[in-house]
Amino acid sequence: MNGLKKCMILLMGAFFGGAIFASTISSAAQNKIDEFMKLRMDITACSTQQDALAKVEAFEKQFEGQKSSFNQEEVLIIENFIILEKYNSLSQMGTSSKTLREMMKARKETLDAYFKKSPRKQANKWLVCTYGDVLSCFMAFSVGDVLSCGLTVKDCYDSVIKEDPNFSYGLTNAAQWYYWAPGINGGSKKKAGQYFERAVSGARNDAEKYFAEVFYSQYLLENKQPDQCATHLAKAGALCPASKTVQELKTLNAKGKSMFAASKEKSSFKDN
């Protein structure tokens, strides 16, 4: 075998290797994910978190009657999205840390059991990424949990971005990991900014674009670029004109404070 031919074979193996190990999902499942992503955007216009939670629960009830149309992996993906959004609403409603942690612990255990039978490296990017999201929520209340799960979260996000460099949802969440993680553990504000920007350009639909623009705008404010922040936040607002999130961020940003700064002030860790 000559050198050029051997090189081409090796390159083809590297190129197709990711596709071999990462499973695909049906178009119906992708449509259901996109439907939920739109719901996530639309409920930012809800007057109360109780209203938002009710809409998520209505989606959940509808999905219960549709589960037989999807395989196990696809069901887990949709269920992850539902649980994550319920967690978001419940946390903003003042639900106790213990209740929230137990909720995400139960979900983590369900996913861990699945991955024992079907290795994570073979899973679809949406399942791997939302598993990382579940772990992020689970570890939000304990330094011990951060130490035990933090690098797994990073590995989840890194692997999906490696598989699909334009994966907007994954880029947005990976960027948050790199933003918050200490530099000694691999965190990087610079890399976070690059990922937030790529999430905007890689968005496939309005919902992905909305969340990417929101997060990128807040990064820009943290990076001392208030005018660019306002521009990108306005773009998010144009995608969901009634969004309470955008309105609240405009008020917060006018005071010179970003969503990241506000989150840091509210954050608290406990050793369990």
Tab-separated table of C-alpha atoms in Angstrom:
chain	number	residue	atom	x	y	z
A	1	MET	CA	0.000	0.000	0.000
A	2	ASN	CA	1.514	3.332	-1.018
A	3	GLY	CA	1.755	6.192	1.475
A	4	LEU	CA	-0.990	8.359	-0.055
A	5	LYS	CA	-3.511	5.514	-0.172
A	6	LYS	CA	-2.731	4.510	3.402
A	7	CYS	CA	-3.106	8.107	4.550
A	8	MET	CA	-6.519	8.418	2.865
A	9	ILE	CA	-7.756	5.239	4.513
A	10	LEU	CA	-6.651	6.492	7.929
A	11	LEU	CA	-8.337	9.847	7.341
A	12	MET	CA	-11.566	8.154	6.268
A	13	GLY	CA	-11.455	6.002	9.370
A	14	ALA	CA	-11.044	9.080	11.564
A	15	PHE	CA	-13.854	10.888	9.758
A	16	PHE	CA	-16.380	8.085	9.914
A	17	GLY	CA	-15.331	6.884	13.352
A	18	GLY	CA	-17.556	9.377	15.196
A	19	ALA	CA	-20.571	8.479	13.072
A	20	ILE	CA	-20.096	4.782	13.787
A	21	PHE	CA	-20.224	5.187	17.548
A	22	ALA	CA	-22.861	7.939	17.879
A	23	SER	CA	-26.429	6.768	17.326
A	24	THR	CA	-28.921	8.726	15.282
A	25	ILE	CA	-32.485	9.600	16.181
A	26	SER	CA	-35.578	9.591	14.009
A	27	SER	CA	-36.897	12.699	12.290
A	28	ALA	CA	-39.990	12.394	14.490
A	29	ALA	CA	-37.827	12.529	17.611
A	30	GLN	CA	-35.896	15.524	16.281
A	31	ASN	CA	-39.183	17.276	15.542
A	32	LYS	CA	-40.348	16.566	19.097
A	33	ILE	CA	-37.103	18.019	20.469
A	34	ASP	CA	-37.558	21.117	18.328
A	35	GLU	CA	-41.164	21.379	19.500
A	36	PHE	CA	-40.014	21.360	23.098
A	37	MET	CA	-37.253	23.871	22.386
A	38	LYS	CA	-39.903	26.234	21.029
A	39	LEU	CA	-41.967	25.631	24.172
A	40	ARG	CA	-38.901	26.531	26.260
A	41	MET	CA	-38.668	29.821	24.418
A	42	ASP	CA	-42.384	30.553	24.507
A	43	ILE	CA	-42.758	29.982	28.259
A	44	THR	CA	-40.270	32.761	28.938
A	45	ALA	CA	-43.280	34.961	28.154
A	46	CYS	CA	-45.354	33.426	30.967
A	47	SER	CA	-46.379	35.816	33.738
A	48	THR	CA	-45.534	33.323	36.478
A	49	GLN	CA	-43.429	30.208	36.913
A	50	GLN	CA	-46.627	28.380	37.872
A	51	ASP	CA	-47.975	29.110	34.375
A	52	ALA	CA	-44.702	27.972	32.812
A	53	LEU	CA	-44.730	24.747	34.818
A	54	ALA	CA	-48.329	24.072	33.792
A	55	LYS	CA	-47.384	24.316	30.115
A	56	VAL	CA	-44.481	21.931	30.601
A	57	GLU	CA	-46.727	19.479	32.432
A	58	ALA	CA	-49.270	19.703	29.611
A	59	PHE	CA	-46.520	18.786	27.141
A	60	GLU	CA	-45.466	15.937	29.437
A	61	LYS	CA	-49.014	14.575	29.575
A	62	GLN	CA	-49.291	14.714	25.787
A	63	PHE	CA	-45.936	12.955	25.388
A	64	GLU	CA	-47.044	10.124	27.691
A	65	GLY	CA	-49.522	9.085	25.023
A	66	GLN	CA	-46.875	9.236	22.291
A	67	LYS	CA	-44.016	7.269	23.881
A	68	SER	CA	-44.703	4.109	21.905
A	69	SER	CA	-43.720	6.002	18.743
A	70	PHE	CA	-40.140	6.475	19.978
A	71	ASN	CA	-37.299	4.173	20.999
A	72	GLN	CA	-35.867	4.114	24.533
A	73	GLU	CA	-33.077	6.553	23.814
A	74	GLU	CA	-35.445	9.064	22.226
A	75	VAL	CA	-37.838	8.794	25.164
A	76	LEU	CA	-34.985	9.468	27.590
A	77	ILE	CA	-33.997	12.588	25.634
A	78	ILE	CA	-37.507	14.063	25.702
A	79	GLU	CA	-37.957	13.127	29.350
A	80	ASN	CA	-34.657	14.841	30.167
A	81	PHE	CA	-35.854	18.057	28.589
A	82	ILE	CA	-39.134	17.901	30.484
A	83	ILE	CA	-37.452	17.241	33.839
A	84	LEU	CA	-34.850	19.955	33.279
A	85	GLU	CA	-37.513	22.527	32.501
A	86	LYS	CA	-39.619	21.465	35.486
A	87	TYR	CA	-36.496	21.809	37.618
A	88	ASN	CA	-35.974	25.324	36.272
A	89	SER	CA	-39.504	26.423	37.127
A	90	LEU	CA	-39.530	24.745	40.541
A	91	SER	CA	-36.191	26.278	41.498
A	92	GLN	CA	-37.467	29.747	40.627
A	93	MET	CA	-40.600	29.042	42.666
A	94	GLY	CA	-38.480	28.564	45.776
A	95	THR	CA	-38.596	24.778	46.013
A	96	SER	CA	-36.187	23.471	48.641
A	97	SER	CA	-32.669	22.518	47.628
A	98	LYS	CA	-33.173	19.062	49.102
A	99	THR	CA	-36.249	18.419	46.950
A	100	LEU	CA	-34.547	19.675	43.807
A	101	ARG	CA	-31.421	17.633	44.432
A	102	GLU	CA	-33.413	14.464	45.080
A	103	MET	CA	-35.378	15.070	41.893
A	104	MET	CA	-32.218	15.287	39.813
A	105	LYS	CA	-30.535	12.467	41.718
A	106	ALA	CA	-33.371	10.150	40.702
A	107	ARG	CA	-32.991	11.202	37.077
A	108	LYS	CA	-29.220	10.782	37.228
A	109	GLU	CA	-29.650	7.245	38.533
A	110	THR	CA	-32.076	6.399	35.717
A	111	LEU	CA	-29.581	7.607	33.111
A	112	ASP	CA	-26.628	5.927	34.829
A	113	ALA	CA	-28.505	2.620	34.722
A	114	TYR	CA	-29.180	3.087	31.002
A	115	PHE	CA	-25.541	3.851	30.246
A	116	LYS	CA	-24.447	0.675	32.022
A	117	LYS	CA	-26.338	-1.273	29.356
A	118	SER	CA	-25.643	1.088	26.458
A	119	PRO	CA	-22.317	2.959	26.726
A	120	ARG	CA	-22.474	6.737	26.641
A	121	LYS	CA	-19.979	6.957	23.766
A	122	GLN	CA	-22.552	5.196	21.569
A	123	ALA	CA	-25.430	7.497	22.522
A	124	ASN	CA	-26.929	10.277	20.466
A	125	LYS	CA	-25.571	13.780	21.093
A	126	TRP	CA	-28.898	14.992	22.517
A	127	LEU	CA	-28.905	12.282	25.173
A	128	VAL	CA	-25.257	12.838	26.097
A	129	CYS	CA	-25.707	16.598	26.308
A	130	THR	CA	-28.894	16.472	28.374
A	131	TYR	CA	-27.214	13.924	30.664
A	132	GLY	CA	-24.563	16.581	31.236
A	133	ASP	CA	-27.366	19.058	31.964
A	134	VAL	CA	-28.934	16.696	34.501
A	135	LEU	CA	-25.588	16.304	36.256
A	136	SER	CA	-25.110	20.083	36.275
A	137	CYS	CA	-28.425	20.541	38.064
A	138	PHE	CA	-27.774	17.649	40.445
A	139	MET	CA	-24.415	19.044	41.546
A	140	ALA	CA	-25.678	22.607	41.985
A	141	PHE	CA	-26.035	22.338	45.760
A	142	SER	CA	-22.902	20.566	46.945
A	143	VAL	CA	-19.177	21.073	46.506
A	144	GLY	CA	-18.779	17.315	46.924
A	145	ASP	CA	-21.100	16.660	43.993
A	146	VAL	CA	-19.228	19.212	41.897
A	147	LEU	CA	-15.968	17.385	42.557
A	148	SER	CA	-17.469	14.004	41.685
A	149	CYS	CA	-19.485	15.051	38.628
A	150	GLY	CA	-17.871	18.199	37.229
A	151	LEU	CA	-15.422	16.543	34.866
A	152	THR	CA	-18.073	14.112	33.632
A	153	VAL	CA	-20.187	17.111	32.660
A	154	LYS	CA	-17.210	18.538	30.780
A	155	ASP	CA	-16.644	15.228	29.021
A	156	CYS	CA	-20.305	15.102	27.948
A	157	TYR	CA	-20.158	18.573	26.445
A	158	ASP	CA	-16.726	18.133	24.886
A	159	SER	CA	-17.766	14.889	23.200
A	160	VAL	CA	-20.907	16.298	21.591
A	161	ILE	CA	-19.041	19.364	20.314
A	162	LYS	CA	-16.336	17.121	18.907
A	163	GLU	CA	-19.016	15.112	17.114
A	164	ASP	CA	-20.897	18.189	15.875
A	165	PRO	CA	-18.919	21.476	16.056
A	166	ASN	CA	-22.064	23.433	15.095
A	167	PHE	CA	-24.345	21.908	17.743
A	168	SER	CA	-25.898	25.127	19.052
A	169	TYR	CA	-27.606	23.646	22.126
A	170	GLY	CA	-24.432	21.808	23.092
A	171	LEU	CA	-22.244	24.850	22.471
A	172	THR	CA	-24.445	27.030	24.672
A	173	ASN	CA	-24.231	24.591	27.568
A	174	ALA	CA	-20.561	23.791	27.062
A	175	ALA	CA	-19.847	27.523	27.093
A	176	GLN	CA	-21.503	27.817	30.489
A	177	TRP	CA	-19.317	25.031	31.846
A	178	TYR	CA	-16.156	26.753	30.586
A	179	TYR	CA	-17.390	30.079	31.935
A	180	TRP	CA	-18.000	28.872	35.483
A	181	ALA	CA	-15.253	26.268	35.882
A	182	PRO	CA	-12.021	27.384	37.584
A	183	GLY	CA	-9.055	27.691	35.228
A	184	ILE	CA	-7.165	25.047	37.191
A	185	ASN	CA	-9.912	22.554	36.256
A	186	GLY	CA	-10.025	23.528	32.591
A	187	GLY	CA	-12.322	26.529	32.716
A	188	SER	CA	-11.757	29.344	30.246
A	189	LYS	CA	-13.695	32.598	29.843
A	190	LYS	CA	-12.119	33.004	26.403
A	191	LYS	CA	-13.292	29.577	25.248
A	192	ALA	CA	-16.717	30.257	26.720
A	193	GLY	CA	-16.995	33.373	24.604
A	194	GLN	CA	-15.986	31.512	21.466
A	195	TYR	CA	-18.561	28.812	22.151
A	196	PHE	CA	-21.338	31.321	22.870
A	197	GLU	CA	-20.589	33.045	19.572
A	198	ARG	CA	-20.535	29.738	17.684
A	199	ALA	CA	-23.862	28.778	19.279
A	200	VAL	CA	-25.434	31.855	17.708
A	201	SER	CA	-24.115	31.088	14.229
A	202	GLY	CA	-24.915	27.367	14.529
A	203	ALA	CA	-28.554	27.762	15.611
A	204	ARG	CA	-30.936	25.757	13.419
A	205	ASN	CA	-34.186	27.439	14.434
A	206	ASP	CA	-35.616	30.432	16.310
A	207	ALA	CA	-35.617	28.712	19.691
A	208	GLU	CA	-31.962	27.718	19.515
A	209	LYS	CA	-31.138	31.202	18.250
A	210	TYR	CA	-33.081	32.826	21.093
A	211	PHE	CA	-31.191	31.040	23.870
A	212	ALA	CA	-27.845	31.436	22.121
A	213	GLU	CA	-28.406	35.185	21.732
A	214	VAL	CA	-29.473	35.583	25.372
A	215	PHE	CA	-26.371	33.881	26.740
A	216	TYR	CA	-23.997	35.512	24.279
A	217	SER	CA	-25.398	38.945	25.150
A	218	GLN	CA	-24.674	38.409	28.828
A	219	TYR	CA	-21.163	37.199	28.118
A	220	LEU	CA	-20.553	40.364	26.097
A	221	LEU	CA	-21.615	42.524	29.032
A	222	GLU	CA	-19.236	40.617	31.303
A	223	ASN	CA	-16.579	41.233	28.653
A	224	LYS	CA	-17.145	45.009	28.893
A	225	GLN	CA	-19.036	45.285	25.611
A	226	PRO	CA	-22.412	46.803	26.634
A	227	ASP	CA	-23.386	48.004	23.159
A	228	GLN	CA	-22.856	44.572	21.618
A	229	CYS	CA	-24.708	43.060	24.568
A	230	ALA	CA	-27.732	45.260	23.861
A	231	THR	CA	-27.624	44.365	20.173
A	232	HIS	CA	-27.690	40.624	20.755
A	233	LEU	CA	-30.283	40.840	23.513
A	234	ALA	CA	-32.495	42.820	21.124
A	235	LYS	CA	-32.119	40.009	18.582
A	236	ALA	CA	-33.338	37.546	21.199
A	237	GLY	CA	-36.243	39.855	21.981
A	238	ALA	CA	-37.223	39.977	18.313
A	239	LEU	CA	-37.511	36.182	18.290
A	240	CYS	CA	-39.817	36.173	21.333
A	241	PRO	CA	-41.273	39.695	21.699
A	242	ALA	CA	-43.211	38.904	24.881
A	243	SER	CA	-40.247	37.300	26.656
A	244	LYS	CA	-40.144	38.309	30.316
A	245	THR	CA	-36.573	37.020	30.455
A	246	VAL	CA	-35.415	39.560	27.885
A	247	GLN	CA	-37.283	42.360	29.628
A	248	GLU	CA	-35.773	41.445	32.998
A	249	LEU	CA	-32.284	41.227	31.528
A	250	LYS	CA	-32.620	44.643	29.925
A	251	THR	CA	-33.447	46.084	33.353
A	252	LEU	CA	-30.602	44.182	34.990
A	253	ASN	CA	-28.115	45.121	32.278
A	254	ALA	CA	-29.064	48.790	32.565
A	255	LYS	CA	-27.651	48.599	36.089
A	256	GLY	CA	-24.389	47.247	34.702
A	257	LYS	CA	-25.039	43.721	35.948
A	258	SER	CA	-25.179	40.568	33.827
A	259	MET	CA	-27.167	37.382	34.280
A	260	PHE	CA	-23.903	35.666	35.264
A	261	ALA	CA	-23.220	38.194	38.014
A	262	ALA	CA	-26.755	37.850	39.351
A	263	SER	CA	-26.479	34.048	39.331
A	264	LYS	CA	-23.193	34.191	41.227
A	265	GLU	CA	-24.787	36.306	43.933
A	266	LYS	CA	-27.598	33.766	44.383
A	267	SER	CA	-25.353	30.724	44.272
A	268	SER	CA	-24.697	28.719	47.416
A	269	PHE	CA	-23.046	25.353	47.947
A	270	LYS	CA	-23.450	22.949	50.807
A	271	ASP	CA	-21.617	19.779	51.687
A	272	ASN	CA	-24.103	16.954	51.995
